[in-house]
CSV table of C-alpha atoms in Angstrom, one decimal:
chain,number,residue,atom,x,y,z
A,1,MET,CA,-38.6,10.3,-78.9
A,2,ASN,CA,-41.6,7.7,-77.1
A,3,PRO,CA,-42.1,5.7,-74.8
A,4,ILE,CA,-41.1,2.3,-73.8
A,5,PRO,CA,-44.3,0.3,-74.2
A,6,LEU,CA,-45.6,-0.8,-70.8
A,7,VAL,CA,-48.2,-3.3,-70.5
A,8,ARG,CA,-50.1,-4.5,-67.3
A,9,VAL,CA,-49.7,-7.8,-65.5
A,10,SER,CA,-53.1,-8.8,-65.9
A,11,ALA,CA,-52.5,-9.3,-70.0
A,12,PHE,CA,-49.5,-11.6,-69.1
A,13,VAL,CA,-51.2,-14.1,-66.7
A,14,PRO,CA,-53.2,-16.0,-68.7
A,15,PHE,CA,-51.0,-17.1,-70.9
A,16,LEU,CA,-49.0,-17.9,-68.1
A,17,ASN,CA,-52.0,-20.2,-67.0
A,18,VAL,CA,-52.2,-22.0,-70.2
A,19,LEU,CA,-48.2,-22.6,-70.3
A,20,GLY,CA,-48.6,-23.9,-66.1
A,21,GLN,CA,-51.7,-26.0,-67.4
A,22,ILE,CA,-49.9,-28.0,-69.9
A,23,GLY,CA,-46.5,-28.7,-67.1
A,24,THR,CA,-44.2,-25.6,-68.3
A,25,PRO,CA,-42.1,-24.8,-64.7
A,26,ILE,CA,-43.5,-21.3,-64.4
A,27,GLU,CA,-41.7,-20.2,-61.4
A,28,ARG,CA,-38.4,-21.6,-62.9
A,29,ARG,CA,-38.9,-20.3,-66.2
A,30,LEU,CA,-39.6,-16.9,-65.1
A,31,ASP,CA,-36.2,-17.1,-63.0
A,32,GLU,CA,-34.7,-17.5,-65.7
A,33,SER,CA,-35.7,-14.9,-68.0
A,34,HIS,CA,-35.3,-12.5,-65.2
A,35,ILE,CA,-39.0,-11.8,-64.5
A,36,PRO,CA,-39.9,-11.1,-60.7
A,37,TRP,CA,-42.2,-13.7,-59.6
A,38,ASP,CA,-43.8,-11.5,-56.8
A,39,LEU,CA,-45.3,-8.8,-59.2
A,40,LEU,CA,-47.8,-11.2,-60.6
A,41,ASP,CA,-49.4,-10.5,-57.4
A,42,ASP,CA,-50.5,-7.6,-58.7
A,43,PRO,CA,-52.4,-7.4,-61.6
A,44,GLU,CA,-52.0,-3.3,-62.6
A,45,SER,CA,-48.5,-3.5,-62.2
A,46,LEU,CA,-47.0,-2.3,-64.9
A,47,LEU,CA,-44.3,-4.7,-67.0
A,48,PRO,CA,-41.9,-3.7,-70.1
A,49,LEU,CA,-43.4,-5.5,-73.4
A,50,ALA,CA,-40.7,-6.1,-75.0
A,51,HIS,CA,-39.7,-8.5,-71.7
A,52,LEU,CA,-42.9,-10.1,-72.3
A,53,PHE,CA,-42.9,-11.1,-76.0
A,54,THR,CA,-39.5,-12.4,-75.2
A,55,PHE,CA,-41.0,-14.8,-72.8
A,56,LEU,CA,-43.6,-15.8,-74.6
A,57,THR,CA,-41.6,-16.7,-77.3
A,58,ARG,CA,-38.8,-18.6,-75.7
A,59,ASN,CA,-41.6,-20.7,-74.0
A,60,ALA,CA,-44.1,-20.9,-77.1
A,61,ARG,CA,-41.4,-23.0,-79.1
A,62,ALA,CA,-40.2,-24.7,-75.8
A,63,GLU,CA,-43.7,-26.1,-75.9
A,64,GLY,CA,-44.2,-26.3,-79.1
A,65,ILE,CA,-47.5,-23.9,-79.3
A,66,GLU,CA,-47.8,-21.9,-82.1
A,67,ASP,CA,-52.1,-21.0,-81.0
A,68,LEU,CA,-50.6,-19.3,-77.6
A,69,GLY,CA,-52.7,-16.2,-77.6
A,70,LEU,CA,-55.3,-18.2,-78.6
A,71,ARG,CA,-55.4,-20.7,-76.2
A,72,ALA,CA,-54.7,-17.8,-73.3
A,73,ALA,CA,-57.6,-15.7,-74.8
A,74,ALA,CA,-60.1,-19.2,-74.8
A,75,GLN,CA,-59.9,-19.3,-70.9
A,76,SER,CA,-60.0,-15.6,-70.3
A,77,HIS,CA,-62.8,-12.8,-70.4
A,78,VAL,CA,-63.3,-8.6,-71.1
A,79,ALA,CA,-63.9,-8.7,-67.3
A,80,GLY,CA,-60.6,-10.6,-65.8
A,81,LEU,CA,-58.4,-8.1,-67.7
A,82,GLY,CA,-58.0,-5.9,-64.3
A,83,LEU,CA,-59.3,-2.5,-64.0
A,84,PHE,CA,-59.4,-1.8,-67.9
A,85,GLY,CA,-61.7,-4.5,-68.4
A,86,ARG,CA,-64.1,-3.6,-65.2
A,87,VAL,CA,-64.2,0.0,-66.7
A,88,LEU,CA,-65.0,-1.4,-70.3
A,89,MET,CA,-67.9,-4.0,-68.7
A,90,GLN,CA,-69.4,-0.9,-67.2
A,91,SER,CA,-70.7,0.5,-70.4
A,92,ALA,CA,-74.4,1.3,-71.9
A,93,SER,CA,-73.7,-0.5,-75.5
A,94,LEU,CA,-71.1,-1.7,-77.6
A,95,ASN,CA,-70.4,1.0,-79.2
A,96,ILE,CA,-69.7,3.1,-76.2
A,97,ALA,CA,-67.0,0.0,-74.4
A,98,LEU,CA,-65.0,0.2,-78.0
A,99,GLU,CA,-65.0,3.7,-78.0
A,100,LYS,CA,-63.4,3.7,-74.3
A,101,ALA,CA,-61.5,0.5,-75.5
A,102,ALA,CA,-60.1,3.4,-78.1
A,103,ARG,CA,-59.1,6.0,-75.7
A,104,LEU,CA,-58.0,3.9,-72.5
A,105,ILE,CA,-56.0,1.4,-74.1
A,106,PRO,CA,-52.2,3.1,-73.9
A,107,LEU,CA,-53.4,2.6,-70.2
A,108,TYR,CA,-53.5,-1.0,-70.2
A,109,ASN,CA,-50.5,-1.3,-73.1
A,110,SER,CA,-48.9,1.5,-73.7
A,111,GLY,CA,-47.6,-0.2,-76.9
A,112,GLN,CA,-50.8,-1.0,-78.4
A,113,ARG,CA,-53.3,1.1,-80.6
A,114,ILE,CA,-57.5,0.5,-81.1
A,115,TRP,CA,-59.7,2.1,-82.8
A,116,ILE,CA,-62.7,1.8,-85.2
A,117,ASP,CA,-63.2,2.0,-88.6
A,118,ARG,CA,-65.9,1.7,-91.5
A,119,TRP,CA,-64.8,-1.4,-94.4
A,120,GLN,CA,-66.9,-2.0,-97.1
A,121,GLY,CA,-70.3,-0.6,-95.1
A,122,GLN,CA,-69.8,-2.8,-92.0
A,123,ALA,CA,-67.6,-2.1,-88.5
A,124,ARG,CA,-64.1,-3.0,-88.6
A,125,ILE,CA,-62.3,-2.9,-85.3
A,126,CYS,CA,-58.2,-2.3,-85.4
A,127,HIS,CA,-55.6,-3.0,-83.4
A,128,HIS,CA,-51.8,-2.6,-83.5
A,129,LEU,CA,-48.6,-4.0,-81.3
A,130,PRO,CA,-45.4,-3.0,-82.4
A,131,LYS,CA,-42.7,-4.8,-83.5
A,132,MET,CA,-40.2,-6.0,-82.1
A,133,SER,CA,-37.7,-9.1,-82.0
A,134,GLY,CA,-39.5,-12.4,-81.4
A,135,GLU,CA,-42.8,-14.3,-82.4
A,136,GLY,CA,-44.0,-12.1,-79.4
A,137,ARG,CA,-46.2,-10.1,-81.3
A,138,LYS,CA,-48.2,-12.5,-83.0
A,139,TYR,CA,-49.6,-14.2,-79.7
A,140,GLY,CA,-50.5,-10.6,-78.7
A,141,ASN,CA,-52.5,-9.9,-81.5
A,142,GLN,CA,-54.0,-13.8,-81.3
A,143,PHE,CA,-55.3,-12.9,-77.9
A,144,THR,CA,-56.6,-9.3,-78.5
A,145,MET,CA,-58.9,-10.7,-81.8
A,146,LEU,CA,-60.3,-13.1,-79.5
A,147,MET,CA,-60.8,-10.4,-76.8
A,148,ILE,CA,-62.2,-8.1,-79.4
A,149,ILE,CA,-64.5,-11.0,-79.9
A,150,ASP,CA,-65.4,-11.7,-76.3
A,151,LEU,CA,-66.4,-7.9,-75.9
A,152,LEU,CA,-68.9,-8.1,-79.0
A,153,ARG,CA,-70.2,-11.0,-77.5
A,154,GLN,CA,-71.3,-8.9,-74.3
A,155,GLY,CA,-74.0,-7.6,-76.7
A,156,ALA,CA,-74.0,-10.5,-79.6
A,157,GLY,CA,-74.9,-13.2,-77.4
A,158,ALA,CA,-72.2,-15.9,-76.7
A,159,HIS,CA,-72.4,-17.8,-79.7
A,160,TRP,CA,-71.9,-14.8,-82.4
A,161,ARG,CA,-69.1,-14.9,-85.2
A,162,PRO,CA,-67.8,-12.2,-87.2
A,163,ALA,CA,-68.3,-11.2,-90.3
A,164,GLU,CA,-64.3,-11.8,-91.3
A,165,ILE,CA,-61.2,-11.6,-89.4
A,166,HIS,CA,-58.1,-9.7,-90.9
A,167,LEU,CA,-55.1,-11.0,-90.3
A,168,GLU,CA,-52.2,-8.8,-90.4
A,169,THR,CA,-49.4,-10.3,-93.9
A,170,GLY,CA,-46.6,-11.2,-91.8
A,171,VAL,CA,-47.6,-11.6,-88.9
A,172,ASP,CA,-50.5,-13.5,-88.1
A,173,ASP,CA,-50.6,-17.3,-89.7
A,174,PRO,CA,-53.6,-18.1,-91.2
A,175,ARG,CA,-53.7,-21.1,-90.1
A,176,ILE,CA,-53.7,-20.8,-86.7
A,177,TYR,CA,-57.5,-19.1,-87.4
A,178,GLU,CA,-58.9,-22.1,-89.5
A,179,SER,CA,-60.3,-23.1,-86.1
A,180,LEU,CA,-62.3,-20.0,-85.5
A,181,GLY,CA,-64.5,-20.8,-88.6
A,182,VAL,CA,-64.7,-17.6,-89.9
A,183,ARG,CA,-63.7,-15.6,-93.1
A,184,LEU,CA,-59.9,-14.7,-93.4
A,185,ARG,CA,-58.5,-12.0,-95.3
A,186,GLU,CA,-54.1,-10.8,-94.9
A,187,GLY,CA,-53.7,-7.5,-95.2
A,188,GLU,CA,-51.9,-4.2,-93.9
A,189,VAL,CA,-54.5,-4.4,-90.6
A,190,ALA,CA,-55.6,-7.3,-87.8
A,191,ALA,CA,-59.1,-6.9,-86.9
A,192,ILE,CA,-62.5,-7.4,-86.3
A,193,VAL,CA,-65.3,-7.4,-89.2
A,194,CYS,CA,-69.0,-6.9,-88.2
A,195,ASP,CA,-72.5,-5.2,-88.7
A,196,HIS,CA,-72.3,-1.9,-87.9
A,197,HIS,CA,-75.6,-2.1,-86.6
A,198,LEU,CA,-74.6,-4.6,-83.8
A,199,LEU,CA,-72.9,-1.9,-81.5
A,200,GLY,CA,-75.5,-0.4,-81.1
A,201,ARG,CA,-76.8,-3.0,-78.8
A,202,PRO,CA,-76.9,-3.1,-74.4
A,203,LEU,CA,-74.1,-5.6,-73.2
A,204,LEU,CA,-76.1,-8.2,-71.6
A,205,ALA,CA,-73.9,-8.2,-69.0
A,206,SER,CA,-73.0,-5.0,-67.4
A,207,LEU,CA,-71.5,-4.3,-64.2
A,208,GLN,CA,-73.7,-2.5,-62.1
A,209,VAL,CA,-71.5,-0.5,-60.5
A,210,ASP,CA,-71.8,2.9,-57.9
A,211,SER,CA,-71.5,5.6,-60.0
A,212,ARG,CA,-68.7,6.7,-57.6
A,213,SER,CA,-66.2,4.2,-59.0
A,214,GLU,CA,-62.9,4.3,-59.2
A,215,ASP,CA,-62.2,2.4,-61.1
A,216,ALA,CA,-61.4,4.9,-64.5
A,217,THR,CA,-59.6,7.2,-62.3
A,218,LYS,CA,-57.3,4.0,-60.4
A,219,LEU,CA,-56.4,3.2,-64.2
A,220,ALA,CA,-55.5,6.3,-65.4
A,221,LEU,CA,-53.6,7.0,-62.0
A,222,GLY,CA,-51.6,4.1,-62.7
A,223,ALA,CA,-51.2,5.1,-66.5
A,224,PRO,CA,-47.6,3.8,-67.9
A,225,PRO,CA,-45.5,7.2,-68.2
A,226,ASP,CA,-46.3,9.2,-71.7
A,227,ASN,CA,-42.1,9.6,-72.3
A,228,PHE,CA,-38.7,7.8,-73.0
A,229,VAL,CA,-37.1,9.1,-70.0
A,230,ASP,CA,-40.0,8.8,-67.0
A,231,SER,CA,-40.9,5.1,-68.9
A,232,VAL,CA,-37.3,4.0,-67.9
A,233,ARG,CA,-37.3,5.2,-64.7
A,234,GLN,CA,-40.5,3.1,-64.4
A,235,VAL,CA,-39.0,-0.1,-65.6
A,236,ILE,CA,-36.3,1.1,-63.0
A,237,ALA,CA,-38.6,1.1,-59.8
A,238,THR,CA,-40.4,-2.0,-61.2
A,239,TYR,CA,-37.0,-4.6,-61.0
A,240,MET,CA,-35.6,-2.5,-58.3
A,241,ARG,CA,-37.2,-4.8,-55.2
A,242,ASN,CA,-35.4,-7.6,-56.3
A,243,ASP,CA,-32.5,-5.8,-57.6
A,244,MET,CA,-32.2,-6.2,-61.4
A,245,VAL,CA,-31.1,-2.0,-62.4
A,246,GLY,CA,-27.8,-3.1,-63.6
A,247,ILE,CA,-27.9,-1.3,-67.1
A,248,ASP,CA,-27.4,-4.6,-69.4
A,249,HIS,CA,-30.4,-6.0,-67.5
A,250,ILE,CA,-32.9,-2.8,-67.8
A,251,SER,CA,-31.6,-2.5,-71.6
A,252,GLY,CA,-32.1,-6.0,-72.3
A,253,VAL,CA,-35.7,-6.1,-71.0
A,254,ILE,CA,-36.5,-2.6,-72.8
A,255,GLY,CA,-35.3,-4.2,-76.2
A,256,LEU,CA,-32.4,-1.3,-76.2
A,257,GLY,CA,-28.2,-1.7,-76.5
A,258,SER,CA,-26.9,-0.7,-72.7
A,259,ARG,CA,-25.1,1.7,-75.5
A,260,THR,CA,-28.5,3.2,-77.4
A,261,LEU,CA,-29.5,3.5,-73.7
A,262,GLN,CA,-26.5,5.2,-72.1
A,263,ARG,CA,-27.0,7.6,-75.5
A,264,ARG,CA,-30.7,8.4,-75.3
A,265,LEU,CA,-30.2,8.9,-72.0
A,266,ARG,CA,-27.4,11.3,-72.5
A,267,GLY,CA,-29.1,12.9,-75.0
A,268,ARG,CA,-31.3,14.6,-72.8
A,269,GLY,CA,-28.7,15.6,-70.2
A,270,LEU,CA,-28.8,12.3,-67.6
A,271,ASP,CA,-27.0,9.5,-66.7
A,272,TYR,CA,-28.0,6.1,-66.1
A,273,SER,CA,-26.8,5.3,-62.9
A,274,GLU,CA,-28.1,8.9,-61.5
A,275,LEU,CA,-31.5,7.6,-63.0
A,276,VAL,CA,-31.7,4.6,-60.6
A,277,ALA,CA,-30.4,7.1,-57.8
A,278,ALA,CA,-33.0,9.4,-58.2
A,279,THR,CA,-35.3,6.7,-58.7
A,280,ARG,CA,-34.5,4.8,-55.7
A,281,LEU,CA,-34.7,8.6,-53.2
A,282,ALA,CA,-38.0,9.0,-55.1
A,283,LEU,CA,-39.7,5.4,-53.9
A,284,ALA,CA,-37.6,6.0,-50.5
A,285,ARG,CA,-39.7,9.2,-49.6
A,286,LYS,CA,-42.8,7.4,-51.2
A,287,LEU,CA,-42.6,4.5,-48.5
A,288,LEU,CA,-41.0,6.6,-45.9
A,289,GLU,CA,-44.8,8.7,-46.0
A,290,ASP,CA,-46.7,4.9,-44.5
A,291,ARG,CA,-45.6,5.6,-40.6
A,292,THR,CA,-46.7,1.8,-40.5
A,293,THR,CA,-43.8,0.5,-43.2
A,294,ALA,CA,-40.9,-0.5,-41.0
A,295,VAL,CA,-37.7,0.9,-42.6
A,296,THR,CA,-36.4,-2.9,-43.0
A,297,ASP,CA,-39.3,-3.6,-45.2
A,298,ILE,CA,-38.3,-0.6,-46.8
A,299,ALA,CA,-34.6,-1.8,-47.7
A,300,GLN,CA,-35.8,-5.1,-48.9
A,301,GLU,CA,-38.3,-3.0,-51.2
A,302,LEU,CA,-35.3,-1.2,-53.0
A,303,GLY,CA,-33.3,-3.7,-53.8
A,304,TYR,CA,-30.7,-3.3,-50.3
A,305,SER,CA,-29.1,-6.1,-48.1
A,306,ASP,CA,-29.9,-4.4,-45.0
A,307,ALA,CA,-31.5,-1.6,-43.1
A,308,ALA,CA,-27.8,-0.5,-42.2
A,309,ASN,CA,-26.7,-0.3,-46.3
A,310,PHE,CA,-30.7,1.6,-47.2
A,311,THR,CA,-30.0,3.6,-43.8
A,312,ARG,CA,-26.6,4.9,-44.9
A,313,ALA,CA,-27.6,5.8,-48.7
A,314,PHE,CA,-31.0,7.5,-47.1
A,315,ARG,CA,-28.3,9.8,-45.0
A,316,LYS,CA,-25.6,10.7,-48.1
A,317,TRP,CA,-28.4,11.4,-50.8
A,318,THR,CA,-30.5,13.1,-48.0
A,319,GLY,CA,-28.2,14.6,-45.1
A,320,LEU,CA,-30.8,12.6,-42.5
A,321,ALA,CA,-31.5,9.1,-41.0
A,322,PRO,CA,-35.0,7.3,-42.7
A,323,SER,CA,-36.4,7.6,-39.2
A,324,ALA,CA,-35.2,11.3,-38.7
A,325,TYR,CA,-36.6,12.0,-42.3
A,326,ARG,CA,-40.0,10.1,-41.0
A,327,ALA,CA,-40.4,12.0,-38.3
A,328,GLU,CA,-40.2,15.5,-40.2
A,329,LEU,CA,-42.5,14.5,-42.1
A,330,LEU,CA,-45.2,13.2,-39.7
A,331,ALA,CA,-44.2,16.8,-37.4
A,332,GLY,CA,-44.9,19.0,-40.5
A,333,SER,CA,-48.1,17.0,-41.0
């Protein structure tokens, strides 16, 4: 069974910027959609793609914006896509940058694919997002199209245009892309078409970084899980601080019914409530390794109303109070 598609927050922020500029009450809309506001402070945080697609669909409809993805991308650059963008910009040529994008996109958006092929003697940079309910996918396609163009312009120049843009039939509305002034073609694959010789060009503004740069390593370490159970566990951890880990909420944000989620977990010998408890324990142990983090702060991070409730739960799990567990860790280090 495939993992739950997860995406980095840095892919979401450009959409929020556009909505904020037209007067959308962002904080209220996030609260209504049960998206924790504080997660936006970390561009490398992971959120369920289905949850973000639902948010984009609801708010684009409310504001009457059909080109939300194009607007978000028009104000963005590849270099602003967190660690993923930085790694791409640390490339000697467009071809290397695109090969990195194809290889590393699962670390940035585990539901997306990027690949390069040939079409009528030209290079074609293709991309695909998973089918989900709502119209969020089309906004994702719009954003990805312009981000690919932005990356190609790093070698071709700021005014370069693709030979063609291929739109995914049934998802992309050609009318939305007419403003780009490029030949459009509908088909099975969304893609940008360009002269294949272009890919050999160097990046005009390649990031000059120390050869020991840790960006790629950090990107890999924070990668979305590659299996179903661990991806559910990641979603639980994401919403735990805000105490949004009830099965109805978690199943909703990942795009499954609660019964379906329970059934899939039981098929792996797991119970949802036990998975939540195990995730809390693992996070608690990790947080207690840092001696500078107060127990009260850890309790809040795990969704407890106070430190006393956390202490009782932790003692039940391990037989030790959090302070005693930390003392044992320090003694053994």
